[in-house]
XYZ file of C-alpha atoms in Angstrom:
377
model
C -1.387 -31.038 -53.031
C -3.229 -27.967 -54.349
C -5.493 -30.093 -56.562
C -6.310 -32.382 -53.630
C -7.135 -29.413 -51.426
C -9.450 -27.926 -54.045
C -11.171 -31.238 -54.729
C -11.808 -31.990 -51.036
C -12.716 -28.430 -50.028
C -16.154 -29.506 -48.798
C -14.915 -32.573 -46.887
C -14.199 -31.841 -43.215
C -11.796 -34.816 -43.016
C -9.314 -32.930 -45.225
C -9.344 -29.694 -43.250
C -5.717 -30.314 -42.233
C -4.714 -29.359 -45.805
C -5.481 -25.720 -45.013
C -2.504 -23.701 -43.665
C -4.535 -22.253 -40.777
C -5.377 -25.707 -39.408
C -3.602 -26.875 -36.238
C -2.435 -30.171 -37.847
C -1.073 -28.580 -41.019
C 2.493 -28.322 -39.635
C 2.453 -31.966 -38.565
C 1.207 -33.044 -41.985
C 3.902 -30.986 -43.738
C 6.607 -32.554 -41.586
C 5.387 -36.054 -42.416
C 5.416 -35.229 -46.134
C 9.012 -33.980 -45.897
C 10.173 -37.112 -44.067
C 8.541 -39.489 -46.522
C 9.977 -37.470 -49.404
C 13.483 -37.811 -47.974
C 13.037 -41.555 -47.545
C 11.522 -42.274 -50.954
C 13.459 -39.759 -53.033
C 16.584 -39.194 -50.984
C 18.936 -39.054 -53.958
C 16.964 -36.250 -55.666
C 16.069 -34.050 -52.651
C 18.645 -31.357 -51.752
C 21.158 -32.884 -54.177
C 21.116 -36.172 -52.250
C 22.677 -34.739 -49.080
C 20.294 -36.418 -46.596
C 20.863 -39.829 -48.192
C 24.638 -39.324 -48.316
C 24.670 -38.329 -44.657
C 22.659 -41.382 -43.696
C 24.946 -43.699 -45.674
C 28.010 -42.131 -44.053
C 26.626 -42.776 -40.558
C 25.780 -46.381 -41.421
C 29.266 -46.999 -42.796
C 30.830 -45.475 -39.669
C 28.710 -47.738 -37.459
C 29.642 -50.829 -39.459
C 33.373 -50.053 -39.451
C 33.584 -48.988 -35.779
C 31.433 -51.101 -33.486
C 32.519 -49.190 -30.344
C 30.833 -46.079 -31.731
C 27.453 -47.622 -31.076
C 28.587 -48.577 -27.584
C 29.591 -44.973 -26.864
C 26.203 -43.741 -27.981
C 24.479 -46.392 -25.879
C 26.646 -45.427 -22.888
C 25.722 -41.749 -23.234
C 22.085 -42.713 -23.516
C 22.306 -44.856 -20.368
C 24.018 -42.039 -18.453
C 21.319 -39.624 -19.547
C 18.560 -42.004 -18.418
C 20.351 -42.521 -15.098
C 20.652 -38.756 -14.606
C 16.960 -38.289 -15.300
C 16.062 -41.020 -12.823
C 18.275 -39.426 -10.147
C 16.675 -36.041 -10.738
C 13.227 -37.586 -10.508
C 14.064 -39.366 -7.234
C 15.559 -36.184 -5.737
C 12.475 -34.203 -6.717
C 10.174 -36.792 -5.159
C 12.212 -36.778 -1.929
C 12.071 -32.993 -1.773
C 8.315 -33.007 -2.282
C 7.944 -35.654 0.424
C 9.994 -33.547 2.865
C 7.857 -30.512 2.114
C 4.696 -32.518 2.722
C 6.026 -33.779 6.064
C 7.065 -30.271 7.118
C 3.675 -28.926 6.083
C 1.890 -31.658 8.048
C 3.948 -30.911 11.186
C 2.710 -27.311 11.339
C 0.104 -26.729 14.028
C -2.289 -24.441 12.183
C -4.511 -24.039 15.269
C -1.674 -22.633 17.393
C -1.498 -18.930 16.620
C -1.437 -15.574 18.381
C -3.529 -12.576 17.323
C -1.080 -9.690 17.143
C -3.453 -6.968 15.977
C -6.968 -6.633 14.603
C -7.531 -4.220 11.729
C -11.025 -2.734 11.542
C -12.192 -1.040 8.343
C -14.836 1.660 8.718
C -16.686 4.006 6.380
C -13.749 6.391 6.134
C -11.527 3.619 4.774
C -14.125 2.703 2.162
C -14.547 6.314 1.034
C -10.850 7.244 1.229
C -9.365 8.473 -2.040
C -6.196 6.389 -2.407
C -3.829 6.599 -5.379
C -3.867 3.868 -7.977
C -1.347 1.027 -7.462
C 1.976 1.439 -9.228
C 2.639 -0.961 -12.090
C 5.913 -2.161 -13.588
C 5.462 0.066 -16.634
C 5.088 3.130 -14.406
C 8.316 2.293 -12.582
C 10.196 1.742 -15.828
C 8.935 4.968 -17.393
C 9.411 7.104 -14.275
C 11.451 10.284 -14.645
C 14.624 11.065 -12.745
C 12.743 13.322 -10.319
C 10.227 10.575 -9.530
C 12.995 8.021 -9.010
C 14.808 10.436 -6.702
C 11.595 10.957 -4.721
C 11.130 7.181 -4.318
C 14.627 6.655 -2.958
C 15.257 6.178 0.741
C 16.263 9.415 2.438
C 19.694 9.928 3.874
C 18.237 10.110 7.381
C 16.788 6.592 7.022
C 19.832 4.833 5.598
C 21.870 2.415 7.653
C 25.417 3.698 7.608
C 28.466 1.734 8.686
C 29.677 2.713 12.133
C 33.182 4.035 12.642
C 35.625 1.444 14.035
C 36.676 1.769 17.662
C 39.870 0.848 19.451
C 38.411 -2.499 20.493
C 37.757 -3.322 16.837
C 41.392 -2.576 16.030
C 42.596 -4.841 18.839
C 40.254 -7.659 17.796
C 41.302 -7.324 14.162
C 45.007 -7.496 15.038
C 44.473 -10.447 17.398
C 42.485 -12.271 14.725
C 45.227 -11.729 12.157
C 47.870 -12.952 14.578
C 45.865 -16.105 15.356
C 44.894 -16.980 11.809
C 48.229 -16.187 10.154
C 50.042 -19.550 9.705
C 53.701 -19.966 10.481
C 55.957 -19.551 7.466
C 57.026 -22.890 6.065
C 60.608 -23.659 5.157
C 60.997 -23.021 1.461
C 63.818 -24.543 -0.559
C 66.430 -22.211 -1.916
C 65.438 -21.122 -5.395
C 67.899 -21.804 -8.167
C 70.246 -19.055 -9.238
C 68.789 -18.929 -12.745
C 65.425 -17.473 -11.560
C 66.330 -13.819 -11.391
C 62.705 -12.466 -11.283
C 59.899 -13.454 -8.951
C 56.369 -12.022 -9.127
C 55.528 -9.786 -6.144
C 53.051 -10.973 -3.546
C 50.479 -8.223 -4.038
C 47.718 -9.520 -1.691
C 50.136 -9.939 1.225
C 51.589 -6.470 0.637
C 48.123 -4.916 0.665
C 47.209 -6.773 3.855
C 50.395 -5.675 5.611
C 49.860 -2.072 4.487
C 46.322 -2.132 5.840
C 47.509 -3.527 9.181
C 50.208 -0.868 9.398
C 47.660 1.860 8.705
C 45.346 0.531 11.417
C 48.211 0.437 13.895
C 49.141 4.021 13.042
C 45.546 5.153 13.586
C 45.465 3.366 16.902
C 48.686 5.026 18.018
C 47.362 8.469 17.063
C 44.119 7.824 18.958
C 46.022 6.702 22.048
C 48.231 9.788 21.840
C 45.150 12.002 21.658
C 43.653 10.281 24.705
C 46.872 10.692 26.639
C 47.015 14.386 25.738
C 43.430 14.834 26.892
C 44.114 13.103 30.216
C 47.288 15.087 30.900
C 45.353 18.348 31.297
C 44.075 21.306 29.302
C 46.514 23.730 27.680
C 47.272 27.111 29.245
C 45.298 29.166 26.708
C 42.070 27.154 27.235
C 39.282 28.874 29.217
C 37.130 26.616 31.377
C 33.715 27.750 32.633
C 32.576 26.405 35.965
C 29.005 27.770 35.763
C 28.052 26.055 32.500
C 24.641 24.388 32.461
C 23.812 21.949 29.644
C 20.997 22.963 27.351
C 18.958 19.823 28.068
C 19.165 20.393 31.826
C 18.217 24.032 31.345
C 15.154 23.003 29.359
C 14.092 20.591 32.109
C 14.673 23.096 34.907
C 12.885 25.919 33.146
C 9.329 26.450 34.308
C 6.687 25.617 31.695
C 5.336 28.795 30.144
C 1.672 29.529 29.619
C 0.741 27.928 26.323
C -2.332 27.653 24.142
C -3.321 25.106 21.540
C -3.237 26.381 17.984
C -6.618 25.716 16.292
C -4.893 25.067 12.963
C -1.949 22.772 13.725
C -2.956 21.620 17.230
C 0.467 22.351 18.779
C 1.089 24.006 22.146
C 2.309 27.573 21.452
C 3.310 30.116 24.151
C 0.780 32.873 24.660
C 3.254 35.597 23.748
C 3.966 33.879 20.418
C 0.477 32.710 19.462
C -0.357 35.901 17.525
C 2.776 35.678 15.389
C 2.235 31.953 14.897
C -1.326 32.478 13.662
C -0.214 35.273 11.348
C 2.446 33.035 9.773
C -0.023 30.202 9.260
C -2.574 32.512 7.662
C 0.021 33.661 5.109
C -0.489 30.426 3.184
C -3.409 31.034 0.771
C -3.962 27.322 0.215
C -4.264 26.434 3.884
C -8.014 27.061 4.065
C -8.711 24.944 0.979
C -6.496 22.116 2.211
C -8.120 22.221 5.643
C -11.609 22.169 4.110
C -10.719 19.195 1.868
C -9.268 17.306 4.838
C -12.455 17.860 6.846
C -14.610 16.706 3.931
C -12.589 13.495 3.556
C -12.714 12.722 7.279
C -16.408 13.570 7.716
C -19.072 10.863 7.544
C -21.759 13.073 5.909
C -21.834 16.004 3.533
C -24.880 17.746 5.063
C -24.528 20.838 7.219
C -26.626 21.588 10.301
C -28.141 24.668 8.670
C -29.530 22.604 5.794
C -31.045 20.104 8.216
C -32.723 22.900 10.202
C -34.174 24.475 7.052
C -35.566 21.131 5.906
C -37.214 20.568 9.281
C -38.790 24.036 9.195
C -40.161 23.454 5.710
C -41.573 20.100 6.804
C -43.221 21.705 9.844
C -44.853 24.390 7.687
C -46.415 21.706 5.478
C -47.794 19.592 8.359
C -50.690 21.776 9.524
C -52.119 18.828 11.442
C -49.100 18.789 13.782
C -47.806 22.392 13.777
C -49.645 25.715 13.917
C -49.154 27.571 10.582
C -49.245 30.956 12.376
C -46.859 30.423 15.286
C -44.934 27.403 13.959
C -45.216 25.592 17.316
C -46.597 22.122 17.939
C -50.361 21.834 18.440
C -51.351 20.715 21.925
C -53.814 17.954 22.689
C -56.417 20.474 23.887
C -56.209 22.422 20.634
C -56.589 19.241 18.607
C -59.686 18.275 20.625
C -61.206 21.738 20.143
C -60.609 21.541 16.381
C -62.381 18.199 16.251
C -65.390 19.636 18.092
C -65.513 22.606 15.699
C -65.453 20.320 12.688
C -68.294 18.238 14.143
C -70.339 21.405 14.878
C -70.293 21.015 18.667
C -69.776 23.716 21.318
C -66.916 26.106 20.338
C -66.825 28.301 23.439
C -69.714 30.678 22.602
C -73.202 30.508 24.159
C -76.017 29.048 22.151
C -73.954 26.258 20.676
C -76.252 23.593 22.020
C -79.306 25.195 20.451
C -77.477 25.559 17.210
C -76.547 21.885 17.315
C -80.146 20.947 18.015
C -81.379 23.105 15.169
C -78.860 21.516 12.833
C -77.415 24.869 11.805
C -73.872 25.227 10.571
C -71.419 27.612 12.260
C -71.732 31.213 11.058
C -75.515 31.050 10.225
C -78.489 32.779 11.862
C -79.517 31.067 15.087
C -82.418 31.402 17.502
C -83.329 35.046 18.200
C -81.649 36.282 15.041
C -78.164 36.396 16.567
C -75.270 36.007 14.127
C -72.813 33.400 15.359
C -69.097 34.059 14.707
C -67.354 31.846 12.145
C -65.081 29.061 13.347
C -61.864 30.236 11.584
C -62.131 33.791 12.900
C -62.758 32.488 16.358
C -59.666 30.279 16.062
C -57.449 33.179 15.035
C -58.814 35.362 17.836
C -58.216 32.680 20.427
C -54.655 32.067 19.184
C -53.862 35.780 19.417
C -55.258 35.875 22.935
C -53.320 32.753 23.912
C -49.883 33.836 22.651
C -50.241 37.604 23.190
C-alpha cells in the first residue's frame, strides 16, 4: 500500500490513498472486508471465519431460525411504514389547519413607533447562555422574582373544607364484603395511604370546628375587659375627609410636596452628591441635540461680524435698504450728501480730491462713520 501510494503520488486518481482524503476511510473498510473474505483463516486467528461457519451451521440445522429473523425484519418494515404513514397524516393535518387560517382577519392592538431617542438609547448587551451559566450568586439572586411578585397559595376557607369533605364522601366507594382471612395469617401490612388520608380529614375537621368556635365567640359579644371606642374614624376615611394642603411640585422628583415640607425635602435630595451627575446624564440621553443655546448665539454673533455686507461692523445691527443704496452711490462716485458732488462727478474726480474752487471734499469712509454716529447717537 505504501509503495503504491509513493508510485502514484502524482496521479490524482489515487488521491484516496492519502489519509486526509475523504474516501480514505471507505477504501480502508473495503480492504478489511476483502481481507476477511480471502484470508479469513489467517486474520485474527480465524475468528471471523469461525463465526461465519457457526452461523451457517445454525441456519442449516434450525430452519425456523431464518423464519424468526425474517419475521423480525417484516415487523420492522411494517413499523417503519406505520410511522411514515402517521407522519404524513400529521403533516397533512397541519397543512389543512394552516390553510384554514384567515391571515387577512386581524386586529391592530398597538402601534410601536421608534424615534431618534430609541436609536440613540444606550441599552445593555443581550445576555447569552454563557453569561447565565457563569453568573455569581449575587447576580442570580438579583435575577430572581421578588417576593412581592410571587403567586402564593391562598389560605383555605370554610367553604373549601366543606367541599373537600363532600367530595371525599361522594368519591369514597362502599366497602366490599371481604372473605374471612385464614387463621394462619397472623400479620397484615398496614394501609398507610388510607391512614394518612383519614388523619388529614380529621385534622381538617378539627380546624373547621376551631374556626366555628371562634366565630361563635365573636358573635356572642366582646369580653368585659375590652374597651370599645365609638368615635373611631378609619385612616382611609380621614385621609379623604382631610382638606388638601397647599403643595408644590418638586423640581427634582416631580412629586407634590406640602409647602411646609418642601425645604426639608429639597435639603434631603441635595444630600446625594451623585444626584446632579445622574440628572445631567439623564437629560443628555433624553435630549435630541448636544448644543446649548449659548453656543448657538455665539456662533451667530461671529457670523454676523464676518458678514459686513449684511451687518454693520460698528453697531452689529442689520444694514437697512437705504444704507445699502447710499453705499452703492458712494462706490460709484455719485452724490454722497455734500454739495458739489455733481460737479465732482462731471469732472471725473474721485472722492477726497481737490474739486472746483480748491475746496477739499471729505473722504467717503469718514463721512460714513460721522453719519452713523449721528444716526445712532
